[in-house]
Amino acid sequence: MAKVLVFTELHGNHAKGVTLEILGKLAGHTIEVAAIGAVPAEATAELAKFGASKIHSLKGGNLDKYSPEGYSNALEAFIKTGGFDYVFAGATSIGKDLLPRLATKFDAGLASDVTNFTFSGDTFNGTRPLFSGKCFAKVEITGPKPHFVTIRPNALGMNTAPTAGAGATAEANVDAGAIRAMIKEIVKGTSEKLDLTEANIIVSGGRAMKDAANFKVLEELAEVVGATVGASRAAVDSGFAPHAMQVGQTGKTVSPSLYIACGISGAIQHLAGMRSSKVIVAINTDPDAPIFTRADYGIVGDLFTVVPLLTQEFKALLGK
Amino acid sequence: MNIFVCVKQVPDTETKVVPNADGSYIETSSIKWIMNPYDEFAVEQALLVQAANAGSTVTVVRVGSVKDTEALRTAMAMGADDAILVEANDNLDSYMIAKALKNAIEKSGKTPDLILTGKQAIDDDCLQVPQILATMLNLPSVSVVVGYEGSATDVTVKREIEGGALEVYGVKLPAIIACNKGINTPRYASLPGIMKAKKKPLVQLSLADVGVSAADQRLKYSSFQLPPEKPPGKKFDATDASKQAQIVKEVVGLLRNEAKII
């Protein structure tokens, strides 16, 4: 049994979903959670339900906003007091930026973007995709402890029968230290939707969208099913969509429950980025498009007539 | 300014990846190698900063195999002044690569004012080296950067986070900036550039020269394998517009009743 610290980000009054996925999977180990700042009561209850024995809220100056230096200094100071074998976090924007810094402060190894893991005794055995999912490999961490791991959101899934932990709360004062790269401002994205990497449903458009304005067809479908809109590299390079929306080896690797590919032929580098989607629907006029080799349900037809029909049908089904 | 760019050489994005016989890595014999696509943005950014700060030099550094020096020659053909190659396997872990880069940069005798990298290498997809290198050199870092402006001492950079939102950072140089697509449009190497690059200095070092040994290994990979093949799905011919409504109804029904996804 290992002693594990899970770093969590908070989203309003809740812990991020990936934290609960991690906690559920760690059942049987001693699990503590740390967050920067106050942990709201709702989040505390969720974390306890999924197995947290202790929830630490780290407080100090210059920690109101994320900074790679401030957060890593604060967590380093805290982790040194705890005797942890492992430190886990979600592979989110912050997790991916923060954990390499933090691990290096301990000269320790980090397995990033892990999609599944087991423990044999105290030893972590992870699985992670490489080449954006074109292949997978087993990964072990060697060298000084603690060992560090980031977990891809939506990969582990929620433990439906978690073992609750005591959920005791504690506060620690930490020092953010000197910060030479500091956030001055945050510019909101155009979309209030979940990020592609965290989305449960994605509707994606390719070269056949022909124009940026035509993405409206996909947005209407996305609105009805609660999806985030994505795009292929061909669509991004043609200027139909910003790079933030790109799915694939040079964009985002995604693993939603449902991926609807509209007018995407399915280049290797796109398939790599979306192949771990649980169910794939493809709509394309070309019956030989490679995307159909990956699709659970393929519709050979024009997206501009098929997608609006899908929108209508989902509307009726979901009573909207 | 002393500007360094760290680049990696990776299999082309169109590569069909095949695990090698003992599953310890992938089959690399017939791979076409390219400069990691995100590193092209780092090279371009270095050249833009160099142009804005007279007297600056751009040095590219790479850790990897010598069988092909494509990435370094490309960077020098684009305009970088010189290059350092640390000879190593192409699949070292991030900690070893960062340590080799750190010591190679220090060995060059030039103190970096700015280090640029791509946001991630598209082979192991770890997104670790820039942040590890920054920590080892005790420098600030910002990753996934899509906007860069400023002077030789202070810069403002934009980091892309979830949902396309941007964190705008004020950064004191020296620092490490990891570039994402969108920060600039990389130039193509011109023919004279390519000719000139052949004569630009390329220093070659071994891992021992930069003090990296097996003791620095932090990750151990095994059992490389392809993802499980999906059984073939169902395909519907909806080229005839009059059949589309019926087919869409059927697919939505399957999503609910068979896939149980919605």
Coordinates of C-alpha atoms in Angstrom, one line a residue:
Chain A
M1 CA 0.0 0.0 0.0
A2 CA 1.4 3.3 -1.1
K3 CA 1.0 6.8 0.4
V4 CA -0.3 9.0 -2.4
L5 CA -0.9 12.7 -2.7
V6 CA -3.3 13.8 -5.4
F7 CA -3.1 17.4 -6.5
T8 CA -6.5 18.8 -7.4
E9 CA -7.7 21.8 -9.3
L10 CA -11.0 23.2 -8.3
H11 CA -13.8 24.2 -10.8
G12 CA -16.2 26.5 -9.0
N13 CA -17.3 24.5 -5.9
H14 CA -16.2 21.2 -7.3
A15 CA -13.0 19.2 -7.7
K16 CA -12.1 18.6 -11.3
G17 CA -13.6 15.3 -12.7
V18 CA -10.2 13.8 -13.4
T19 CA -9.3 14.1 -9.7
L20 CA -12.3 11.9 -8.8
E21 CA -11.3 9.4 -11.5
I22 CA -7.8 9.2 -10.0
L23 CA -9.1 8.8 -6.4
G24 CA -11.5 6.0 -7.5
K25 CA -8.7 4.1 -9.2
L26 CA -6.4 4.5 -6.1
A27 CA -8.8 2.6 -3.8
G28 CA -6.9 0.6 -1.3
H29 CA -4.0 3.1 -0.9
T30 CA -3.6 5.9 1.6
I31 CA -4.8 8.9 -0.4
E32 CA -4.5 12.5 0.6
V33 CA -5.5 15.5 -1.6
A34 CA -3.9 18.9 -1.8
A35 CA -5.4 22.0 -3.4
I36 CA -4.1 25.6 -3.7
G37 CA -6.4 27.8 -1.7
A38 CA -9.6 27.1 0.2
V39 CA -11.5 23.8 -0.7
P40 CA -15.3 24.4 -0.8
A41 CA -17.5 22.1 1.3
E42 CA -19.0 20.4 -1.8
A43 CA -15.6 19.6 -3.1
T44 CA -14.5 18.2 0.3
A45 CA -17.5 15.9 0.3
E46 CA -16.9 14.6 -3.2
L47 CA -13.2 14.0 -2.4
A48 CA -14.1 12.2 0.8
K49 CA -16.7 10.1 -1.0
F50 CA -14.0 8.9 -3.5
G51 CA -11.5 8.0 -0.9
A52 CA -9.5 11.0 0.4
S53 CA -8.4 10.5 4.0
K54 CA -7.1 14.0 4.3
I55 CA -7.7 17.2 2.3
H56 CA -5.0 19.9 2.5
S57 CA -5.6 23.4 1.6
L58 CA -2.4 25.3 0.8
K59 CA -2.4 29.0 1.5
G60 CA 0.1 31.7 1.1
G61 CA 0.9 35.0 -0.8
N62 CA 1.0 35.1 -4.6
L63 CA -1.0 32.0 -5.0
D64 CA -4.3 33.5 -6.1
K65 CA -3.4 32.9 -9.7
Y66 CA -1.6 30.0 -11.3
S67 CA 2.2 30.4 -11.9
P68 CA 4.6 27.6 -12.7
E69 CA 7.1 28.8 -10.2
G70 CA 4.7 29.8 -7.4
Y71 CA 2.6 26.6 -7.5
S72 CA 5.7 24.3 -7.8
N73 CA 7.5 26.1 -4.9
A74 CA 4.4 25.8 -2.7
L75 CA 3.8 22.2 -3.5
E76 CA 7.5 21.3 -3.1
A77 CA 7.4 22.7 0.5
F78 CA 4.3 20.8 1.3
I79 CA 5.3 17.5 -0.2
K80 CA 8.6 17.5 1.7
T81 CA 6.6 17.4 4.9
G82 CA 4.4 14.5 3.9
G83 CA 6.5 11.4 3.1
F84 CA 4.6 10.5 0.0
D85 CA 5.5 7.7 -2.3
Y86 CA 3.6 9.1 -5.3
V87 CA 2.1 12.4 -6.4
F88 CA -0.7 12.3 -9.0
A89 CA -2.4 15.1 -10.9
G90 CA -4.7 15.4 -13.9
A91 CA -3.0 16.0 -17.3
T92 CA -4.8 19.3 -17.6
S93 CA -3.3 22.7 -18.8
I94 CA -2.0 23.3 -15.3
G95 CA -1.1 19.6 -14.5
K96 CA 1.0 19.3 -17.7
D97 CA 2.9 22.5 -17.0
L98 CA 3.3 22.1 -13.3
L99 CA 4.3 18.5 -12.6
P100 CA 7.5 18.4 -14.7
R101 CA 8.7 21.4 -12.6
L102 CA 7.6 19.9 -9.4
A103 CA 9.1 16.4 -10.1
T104 CA 12.5 18.0 -11.1
K105 CA 12.7 19.7 -7.7
F106 CA 12.9 16.2 -6.3
D107 CA 15.1 15.0 -9.2
A108 CA 12.3 12.6 -9.7
G109 CA 10.7 10.9 -12.7
L110 CA 7.2 11.8 -14.1
A111 CA 5.1 9.5 -16.2
S112 CA 2.8 11.9 -18.1
D113 CA -0.6 11.5 -19.7
V114 CA -1.1 8.0 -18.3
T115 CA -4.4 6.3 -19.4
N116 CA -4.4 3.3 -17.1
F117 CA -2.4 1.9 -14.2
T118 CA -2.1 -0.8 -11.6
F119 CA 0.0 -1.2 -8.5
S120 CA 1.9 -4.4 -7.6
G121 CA 2.4 -3.7 -3.9
D122 CA 4.0 -0.2 -3.8
T123 CA 5.2 -0.2 -7.5
F124 CA 3.4 1.7 -10.1
N125 CA 2.8 0.1 -13.5
G126 CA 1.3 2.6 -16.0
T127 CA 0.2 2.5 -19.6
R128 CA 0.5 5.5 -21.8
P129 CA -0.1 6.3 -25.4
L130 CA 2.9 7.5 -27.5
F131 CA 2.9 9.0 -31.0
S132 CA -0.5 10.5 -30.0
G133 CA -2.1 7.0 -29.6
K134 CA -0.6 5.3 -32.6
C135 CA 0.9 2.9 -30.0
F136 CA 0.9 2.3 -26.3
A137 CA 3.6 1.2 -23.9
K138 CA 4.0 0.2 -20.3
V139 CA 5.9 2.7 -18.2
E140 CA 7.6 2.3 -14.9
I141 CA 9.3 5.1 -12.9
T142 CA 12.8 4.7 -11.5
G143 CA 15.0 6.9 -9.4
P144 CA 14.3 8.9 -6.2
K145 CA 10.9 9.2 -4.7
P146 CA 8.3 10.5 -4.7
H147 CA 7.4 9.4 -8.2
F148 CA 5.1 11.7 -10.2
V149 CA 2.2 10.8 -12.5
T150 CA -0.3 12.8 -14.6
I151 CA -3.5 11.1 -15.7
R152 CA -5.4 11.9 -18.9
P153 CA -9.0 13.2 -18.2
N154 CA -11.8 10.7 -19.2
A155 CA -9.3 7.8 -19.6
L156 CA -9.8 5.9 -16.3
G157 CA -13.5 6.5 -15.9
M158 CA -15.4 7.0 -12.7
N159 CA -15.3 4.3 -10.0
T160 CA -19.1 3.6 -9.6
A161 CA -18.6 2.1 -6.1
P162 CA -15.8 4.1 -4.5
T163 CA -14.6 3.4 -0.9
A164 CA -15.1 6.6 1.1
G165 CA -12.2 8.1 3.1
A166 CA -12.3 10.1 6.3
G167 CA -12.0 13.4 4.5
A168 CA -10.4 15.3 7.3
T169 CA -9.5 18.8 6.4
A170 CA -6.2 20.6 7.1
E171 CA -4.5 23.9 6.2
A172 CA -0.9 24.5 5.5
N173 CA 1.0 27.8 5.0
V174 CA 3.3 27.7 2.1
D175 CA 5.7 30.0 0.4
A176 CA 5.3 30.7 -3.3
G177 CA 8.9 32.1 -3.5
A178 CA 10.2 34.5 -6.2
I179 CA 8.0 34.5 -9.3
R180 CA 9.5 35.7 -12.6
A181 CA 6.7 34.6 -14.9
M182 CA 3.4 36.0 -13.6
I183 CA -0.1 36.1 -15.1
K184 CA -1.1 39.7 -15.8
E185 CA -4.5 38.9 -17.4
I186 CA -6.6 36.0 -18.5
V187 CA -8.4 36.3 -21.9
K188 CA -11.5 34.2 -22.0
G189 CA -11.9 31.8 -24.9
T190 CA -14.7 32.1 -27.5
S191 CA -16.3 29.0 -26.1
E192 CA -17.8 28.4 -22.7
K193 CA -17.9 24.7 -23.5
L194 CA -15.7 22.1 -21.9
D195 CA -12.3 21.8 -23.5
L196 CA -11.9 19.2 -26.2
T197 CA -9.6 17.1 -23.9
E198 CA -12.3 17.0 -21.3
A199 CA -15.4 16.8 -23.5
N200 CA -17.8 13.9 -23.3
I201 CA -19.1 14.5 -26.9
I202 CA -17.2 16.1 -29.8
V203 CA -18.5 17.2 -33.2
S204 CA -15.6 17.8 -35.5
G205 CA -15.4 19.3 -39.0
G206 CA -12.9 18.7 -41.8
R207 CA -11.9 20.1 -45.1
A208 CA -15.4 19.4 -46.5
M209 CA -16.7 22.2 -44.3
K210 CA -15.5 24.5 -47.1
D211 CA -15.8 27.7 -44.9
A212 CA -15.5 28.9 -41.3
A213 CA -19.2 30.1 -41.4
N214 CA -20.4 26.6 -42.2
F215 CA -19.2 25.4 -38.7
K216 CA -22.6 26.8 -37.6
V217 CA -24.1 23.6 -38.8
L218 CA -21.9 21.7 -36.3
E219 CA -22.4 24.2 -33.5
E220 CA -26.2 23.6 -33.8
L221 CA -25.7 19.9 -33.4
A222 CA -23.2 20.4 -30.6
E223 CA -25.7 22.7 -28.7
V224 CA -28.4 20.0 -28.8
V225 CA -26.2 17.1 -27.6
G226 CA -23.9 19.2 -25.2
A227 CA -20.8 18.7 -27.3
T228 CA -17.6 20.7 -27.9
V229 CA -16.8 21.5 -31.6
G230 CA -13.4 20.3 -33.0
A231 CA -11.7 20.4 -36.4
S232 CA -9.2 18.5 -38.5
R233 CA -5.8 19.8 -39.4
A234 CA -7.0 20.4 -43.0
A235 CA -9.8 22.6 -41.7
V236 CA -7.4 24.5 -39.4
D237 CA -4.8 25.0 -42.1
S238 CA -7.5 26.2 -44.5
G239 CA -8.4 28.9 -41.9
F240 CA -11.9 27.5 -41.1
A241 CA -11.1 27.1 -37.4
P242 CA -8.5 28.2 -34.8
H243 CA -5.7 25.8 -33.8
A244 CA -7.2 25.5 -30.3
M245 CA -10.0 23.4 -32.0
Q246 CA -7.6 21.0 -33.8
V247 CA -7.8 17.3 -33.0
G248 CA -4.9 15.1 -34.1
Q249 CA -1.2 14.5 -33.7
T250 CA -0.3 18.2 -34.0
G251 CA -3.4 19.3 -32.1
K252 CA -5.3 17.7 -29.2
T253 CA -5.6 14.1 -28.4
V254 CA -9.1 13.4 -27.3
S255 CA -11.1 10.5 -25.7
P256 CA -14.8 11.5 -25.6
S257 CA -17.6 9.0 -25.3
L258 CA -18.9 10.0 -28.7
Y259 CA -17.0 11.6 -31.6
I260 CA -18.9 12.7 -34.6
A261 CA -16.5 13.3 -37.6
C262 CA -18.1 15.5 -40.3
G263 CA -16.4 15.8 -43.7
I264 CA -13.1 14.4 -42.3
S265 CA -11.3 12.0 -44.5
G266 CA -9.2 10.5 -41.7
A267 CA -5.5 11.2 -42.2
I268 CA -3.3 9.0 -40.0
Q269 CA -2.5 12.0 -37.8
H270 CA -6.2 12.8 -37.2
L271 CA -7.1 9.2 -36.5
A272 CA -4.2 9.1 -34.0
G273 CA -5.7 12.0 -32.0
M274 CA -9.3 10.6 -31.8
R275 CA -9.0 6.9 -32.0
S276 CA -9.5 6.4 -28.2
S277 CA -13.0 7.8 -28.5
K278 CA -15.5 5.2 -27.2
V279 CA -18.0 5.5 -30.1
I280 CA -17.2 7.1 -33.5
V281 CA -19.7 8.3 -36.0
A282 CA -18.4 9.4 -39.4
I283 CA -20.2 11.4 -42.1
N284 CA -18.4 11.7 -45.5
T285 CA -19.4 11.7 -49.2
D286 CA -16.4 9.4 -50.0
P287 CA -17.3 5.8 -49.2
D288 CA -13.6 4.9 -49.2
A289 CA -12.5 7.6 -46.8
P290 CA -10.1 6.1 -44.2
I291 CA -12.3 7.5 -41.4
F292 CA -14.8 4.8 -42.1
T293 CA -12.3 2.1 -41.0
R294 CA -12.4 3.6 -37.5
A295 CA -16.2 4.5 -37.4
D296 CA -18.7 2.4 -35.4
Y297 CA -21.4 4.0 -37.5
G298 CA -20.6 5.4 -40.9
I299 CA -22.9 7.5 -43.0
V300 CA -21.9 7.9 -46.6
G301 CA -23.6 11.2 -47.6
D302 CA -23.3 15.0 -47.6
L303 CA -22.7 16.4 -44.2
F304 CA -24.7 19.6 -45.1
T305 CA -27.9 17.6 -45.3
V306 CA -27.1 14.7 -42.9
V307 CA -25.9 16.9 -39.9
P308 CA -29.1 19.0 -39.8
L309 CA -31.1 15.8 -39.8
L310 CA -29.0 14.5 -36.9
T311 CA -29.6 17.7 -35.0
Q312 CA -33.4 17.3 -35.6
E313 CA -33.4 13.6 -34.6
F314 CA -31.4 14.3 -31.4
K315 CA -33.7 17.2 -30.5
A316 CA -36.7 14.9 -30.7
L317 CA -34.9 12.1 -28.8
L318 CA -33.7 14.4 -26.0
G319 CA -37.0 16.3 -25.9
K320 CA -35.4 19.6 -26.7
Chain B
M1 CA 21.2 38.2 -27.0
N2 CA 22.3 34.6 -26.7
I3 CA 19.3 32.7 -28.0
F4 CA 19.1 28.9 -27.8
V5 CA 16.6 26.7 -29.6
C6 CA 16.1 23.1 -28.5
V7 CA 14.9 20.8 -31.3
K8 CA 14.1 17.1 -31.6
Q9 CA 14.0 14.9 -34.6
V10 CA 10.8 12.8 -34.8
P11 CA 9.1 10.4 -37.2
D12 CA 7.0 12.2 -39.8
T13 CA 3.3 12.6 -38.8
E14 CA 2.2 10.3 -41.6
T15 CA 4.4 7.4 -40.2
K16 CA 2.6 4.1 -39.6
V17 CA 4.1 3.1 -36.2
V18 CA 5.1 -0.5 -35.7
P19 CA 6.5 -1.9 -32.4
N20 CA 9.9 -3.5 -32.7
A21 CA 10.4 -7.3 -32.2
D22 CA 11.1 -7.2 -28.4
G23 CA 8.5 -4.4 -27.8
S24 CA 11.2 -2.1 -26.4
Y25 CA 10.5 0.7 -28.9
I26 CA 9.2 1.1 -32.4
E27 CA 10.7 -0.1 -35.6
T28 CA 12.8 2.9 -36.8
S29 CA 14.7 1.5 -39.8
S30 CA 12.4 2.8 -42.6
I31 CA 11.1 6.0 -40.9
K32 CA 11.3 9.4 -42.5
W33 CA 12.6 11.8 -39.8
I34 CA 11.5 15.4 -39.6
M35 CA 12.1 18.3 -37.3
N36 CA 9.4 18.1 -34.6
P37 CA 6.6 20.3 -36.0
Y38 CA 6.3 22.5 -32.9
D39 CA 10.1 23.1 -32.9
E40 CA 9.7 24.9 -36.3
F41 CA 7.8 27.6 -34.4
A42 CA 10.6 27.9 -31.8
V43 CA 13.2 28.3 -34.6
E44 CA 11.1 30.9 -36.3
Q45 CA 10.5 32.8 -33.0
A46 CA 14.3 32.8 -32.3
L47 CA 15.0 34.3 -35.8
L48 CA 12.3 37.0 -35.2
V49 CA 13.8 37.9 -31.8
Q50 CA 17.3 37.9 -33.3
A51 CA 16.2 40.3 -36.1
A52 CA 14.7 42.6 -33.5
N53 CA 17.9 42.6 -31.3
A54 CA 21.0 43.4 -33.3
G55 CA 24.1 41.3 -32.5
S56 CA 22.1 38.3 -31.2
T57 CA 23.1 34.7 -32.0
V58 CA 20.8 31.7 -32.5
T59 CA 22.2 28.3 -31.5
V60 CA 20.2 25.1 -32.1
V61 CA 20.7 22.2 -29.8
R62 CA 19.5 18.6 -30.3
V63 CA 19.8 15.4 -28.4
G64 CA 19.4 12.4 -30.6
S65 CA 20.9 10.0 -33.2
V66 CA 23.5 11.1 -35.7
K67 CA 22.3 9.0 -38.6
D68 CA 20.5 12.0 -39.9
T69 CA 21.0 15.6 -38.9
E70 CA 17.9 16.8 -40.8
A71 CA 16.5 18.9 -37.9
L72 CA 19.7 20.8 -37.2
R73 CA 20.5 21.5 -40.9
T74 CA 16.9 22.7 -41.4
A75 CA 17.1 25.1 -38.5
M76 CA 20.5 26.4 -39.8
A77 CA 19.0 26.7 -43.3
M78 CA 16.2 28.8 -41.9
G79 CA 18.8 31.1 -40.4
A80 CA 20.2 29.8 -37.1
D81 CA 24.0 30.5 -36.7
D82 CA 25.3 27.3 -35.3
A83 CA 24.3 23.9 -33.8
I84 CA 25.2 21.5 -31.1
L85 CA 24.3 17.8 -31.4
V86 CA 24.5 15.5 -28.4
E87 CA 24.6 12.0 -29.8
A88 CA 22.2 9.6 -28.1
N89 CA 19.3 7.2 -28.8
D90 CA 16.2 8.9 -30.1
N91 CA 14.1 7.5 -27.2
L92 CA 15.8 8.9 -24.1
D93 CA 13.4 10.0 -21.4
S94 CA 12.6 13.7 -20.7
Y95 CA 14.8 14.0 -17.7
M96 CA 17.9 12.7 -19.5
I97 CA 17.2 14.9 -22.5
A98 CA 16.8 18.0 -20.3
K99 CA 20.0 17.3 -18.4
A100 CA 21.9 16.8 -21.7
L101 CA 20.5 20.0 -23.1
K102 CA 21.3 21.9 -19.9
N103 CA 24.9 20.8 -19.8
A104 CA 25.4 21.2 -23.6
I105 CA 24.1 24.8 -23.3
E106 CA 26.4 25.5 -20.3
K107 CA 29.4 23.9 -22.2
S108 CA 28.9 26.3 -25.1
G109 CA 30.2 29.1 -22.9
K110 CA 27.3 31.4 -23.7
T111 CA 24.9 32.3 -21.0
P112 CA 21.4 32.0 -22.4
D113 CA 19.1 35.1 -22.5
L114 CA 16.3 33.2 -24.1
I115 CA 15.7 29.5 -24.7
L116 CA 12.9 28.5 -27.1
T117 CA 11.4 25.0 -27.6
G118 CA 8.4 23.4 -29.1
K119 CA 5.5 22.8 -26.6
Q120 CA 5.9 19.0 -27.0
A121 CA 7.6 16.4 -29.2
I122 CA 5.1 14.4 -31.2
D123 CA 6.9 11.1 -30.5
D124 CA 6.7 10.5 -26.8
D125 CA 4.2 13.4 -26.2
C126 CA 5.5 13.9 -22.7
L127 CA 5.4 17.8 -22.6
Q128 CA 8.2 17.8 -20.0
V129 CA 11.5 18.9 -21.3
P130 CA 11.0 22.7 -21.3
Q131 CA 9.8 22.7 -17.7
I132 CA 12.5 20.3 -16.5
L133 CA 15.2 22.3 -18.3
A134 CA 13.9 25.5 -16.8
T135 CA 13.9 24.0 -13.3
M136 CA 17.4 22.6 -13.7
L137 CA 18.7 26.0 -14.9
N138 CA 16.6 27.8 -12.3
L139 CA 14.7 29.8 -15.0
P140 CA 11.1 30.8 -15.3
S141 CA 9.1 29.1 -18.1
V142 CA 5.9 29.4 -19.9
S143 CA 4.5 26.6 -22.0
V144 CA 2.0 26.3 -24.9
V145 CA 2.8 29.8 -26.0
V146 CA 0.8 31.3 -28.9
G147 CA 1.9 35.0 -28.6
Y148 CA 5.3 36.7 -27.9
E149 CA 6.3 40.3 -27.8
G150 CA 8.7 42.4 -25.8
S151 CA 12.3 43.6 -25.4
A152 CA 15.6 41.9 -24.7
T153 CA 14.8 41.8 -21.0
D154 CA 11.1 41.7 -20.5
V155 CA 8.5 39.9 -22.6
T156 CA 4.7 39.3 -22.6
V157 CA 3.6 35.9 -23.8
K158 CA 0.3 34.3 -24.2
R159 CA -0.3 30.7 -23.0
E160 CA -3.2 28.7 -24.4
I161 CA -5.3 26.9 -21.8
E162 CA -8.5 24.9 -21.9
G163 CA -11.3 26.1 -24.2
G164 CA -8.9 28.4 -26.2
A165 CA -8.6 30.8 -23.2
L166 CA -5.3 32.7 -22.9
E167 CA -3.1 33.4 -19.8
V168 CA -1.1 36.5 -20.5
Y169 CA 2.3 36.4 -18.7
G170 CA 4.8 39.1 -18.0
V171 CA 8.2 37.4 -18.0
K172 CA 11.7 38.5 -16.9
L173 CA 14.3 37.1 -19.2
P174 CA 16.3 34.9 -19.2
A175 CA 13.4 32.4 -19.5
I176 CA 12.3 29.3 -21.4
I177 CA 9.4 29.7 -23.8
A178 CA 7.7 26.6 -25.2
C179 CA 6.0 27.5 -28.5
N180 CA 2.6 26.2 -29.9
K181 CA 1.2 26.5 -33.4
G182 CA -0.2 30.0 -33.9
I183 CA 2.7 31.9 -32.5
N184 CA 4.1 32.7 -35.9
T185 CA 4.4 31.3 -39.5
P186 CA 7.7 29.4 -39.9
R187 CA 9.7 30.4 -43.0
Y188 CA 10.8 28.0 -45.6
A189 CA 14.5 27.5 -45.9
S190 CA 15.7 29.2 -49.1
L191 CA 18.1 27.5 -51.5
P192 CA 21.0 29.9 -50.6
G193 CA 20.1 29.2 -46.9
I194 CA 20.4 25.5 -47.5
M195 CA 23.8 25.9 -49.2
K196 CA 25.0 28.2 -46.4
A197 CA 23.8 25.8 -43.7
K198 CA 26.2 23.1 -44.9
K199 CA 29.1 25.3 -43.9
K200 CA 27.7 26.5 -40.5
P201 CA 29.5 25.0 -37.4
L202 CA 28.0 21.9 -35.9
V203 CA 29.6 20.7 -32.6
Q204 CA 29.1 17.1 -31.8
L205 CA 29.2 15.8 -28.2
S206 CA 28.6 12.5 -26.6
L207 CA 26.3 11.9 -23.6
A208 CA 29.4 11.4 -21.5
D209 CA 30.6 14.8 -22.6
V210 CA 27.5 16.3 -21.1
G211 CA 27.6 14.2 -18.0
V212 CA 24.5 12.0 -18.6
S213 CA 24.6 8.3 -17.8
A214 CA 22.2 5.4 -17.2
A215 CA 21.9 6.7 -13.6
D216 CA 19.8 9.6 -14.9
Q217 CA 17.1 7.4 -16.4
R218 CA 13.8 8.1 -14.8
L219 CA 11.3 6.2 -17.0
K220 CA 11.5 2.6 -18.2
Y221 CA 9.3 1.7 -21.1
S222 CA 8.4 -1.8 -22.3
S223 CA 5.7 -3.7 -24.2
F224 CA 5.2 -1.3 -27.0
Q225 CA 2.0 -2.4 -28.8
L226 CA -0.6 -1.2 -31.2
P227 CA -3.9 -0.2 -29.9
P228 CA -6.5 -3.0 -30.2
E229 CA -8.2 -3.0 -33.6
K230 CA -11.8 -2.1 -33.6
P231 CA -14.2 -4.6 -35.1
P232 CA -15.7 -3.2 -38.3
G233 CA -18.6 -0.8 -37.8
K234 CA -21.8 -0.4 -39.6
K235 CA -21.9 1.7 -42.8
F236 CA -25.0 3.2 -44.3
D237 CA -25.3 4.6 -47.8
A238 CA -27.1 7.9 -47.6
T239 CA -26.0 9.3 -50.9
D240 CA -29.6 9.2 -52.0
A241 CA -31.1 12.2 -50.2
S242 CA -34.5 10.6 -49.9
K243 CA -33.1 7.9 -47.7
Q244 CA -31.2 10.2 -45.4
A245 CA -33.9 10.9 -42.8
Q246 CA -34.5 7.1 -42.3
I247 CA -30.8 6.4 -42.0
V248 CA -30.2 9.2 -39.5
K249 CA -33.1 7.9 -37.5
E250 CA -31.6 4.5 -37.5
V251 CA -28.1 5.7 -36.4
V252 CA -29.5 7.8 -33.6
G253 CA -31.5 4.8 -32.5
L254 CA -28.3 2.6 -32.5
L255 CA -26.4 5.3 -30.5
R256 CA -29.1 5.1 -27.8
N257 CA -30.0 1.4 -27.8
E258 CA -26.8 -0.4 -29.0
A259 CA -24.0 1.9 -28.1
K260 CA -26.0 3.3 -25.1
I261 CA -24.1 6.5 -25.4
I262 CA -26.8 9.1 -25.5

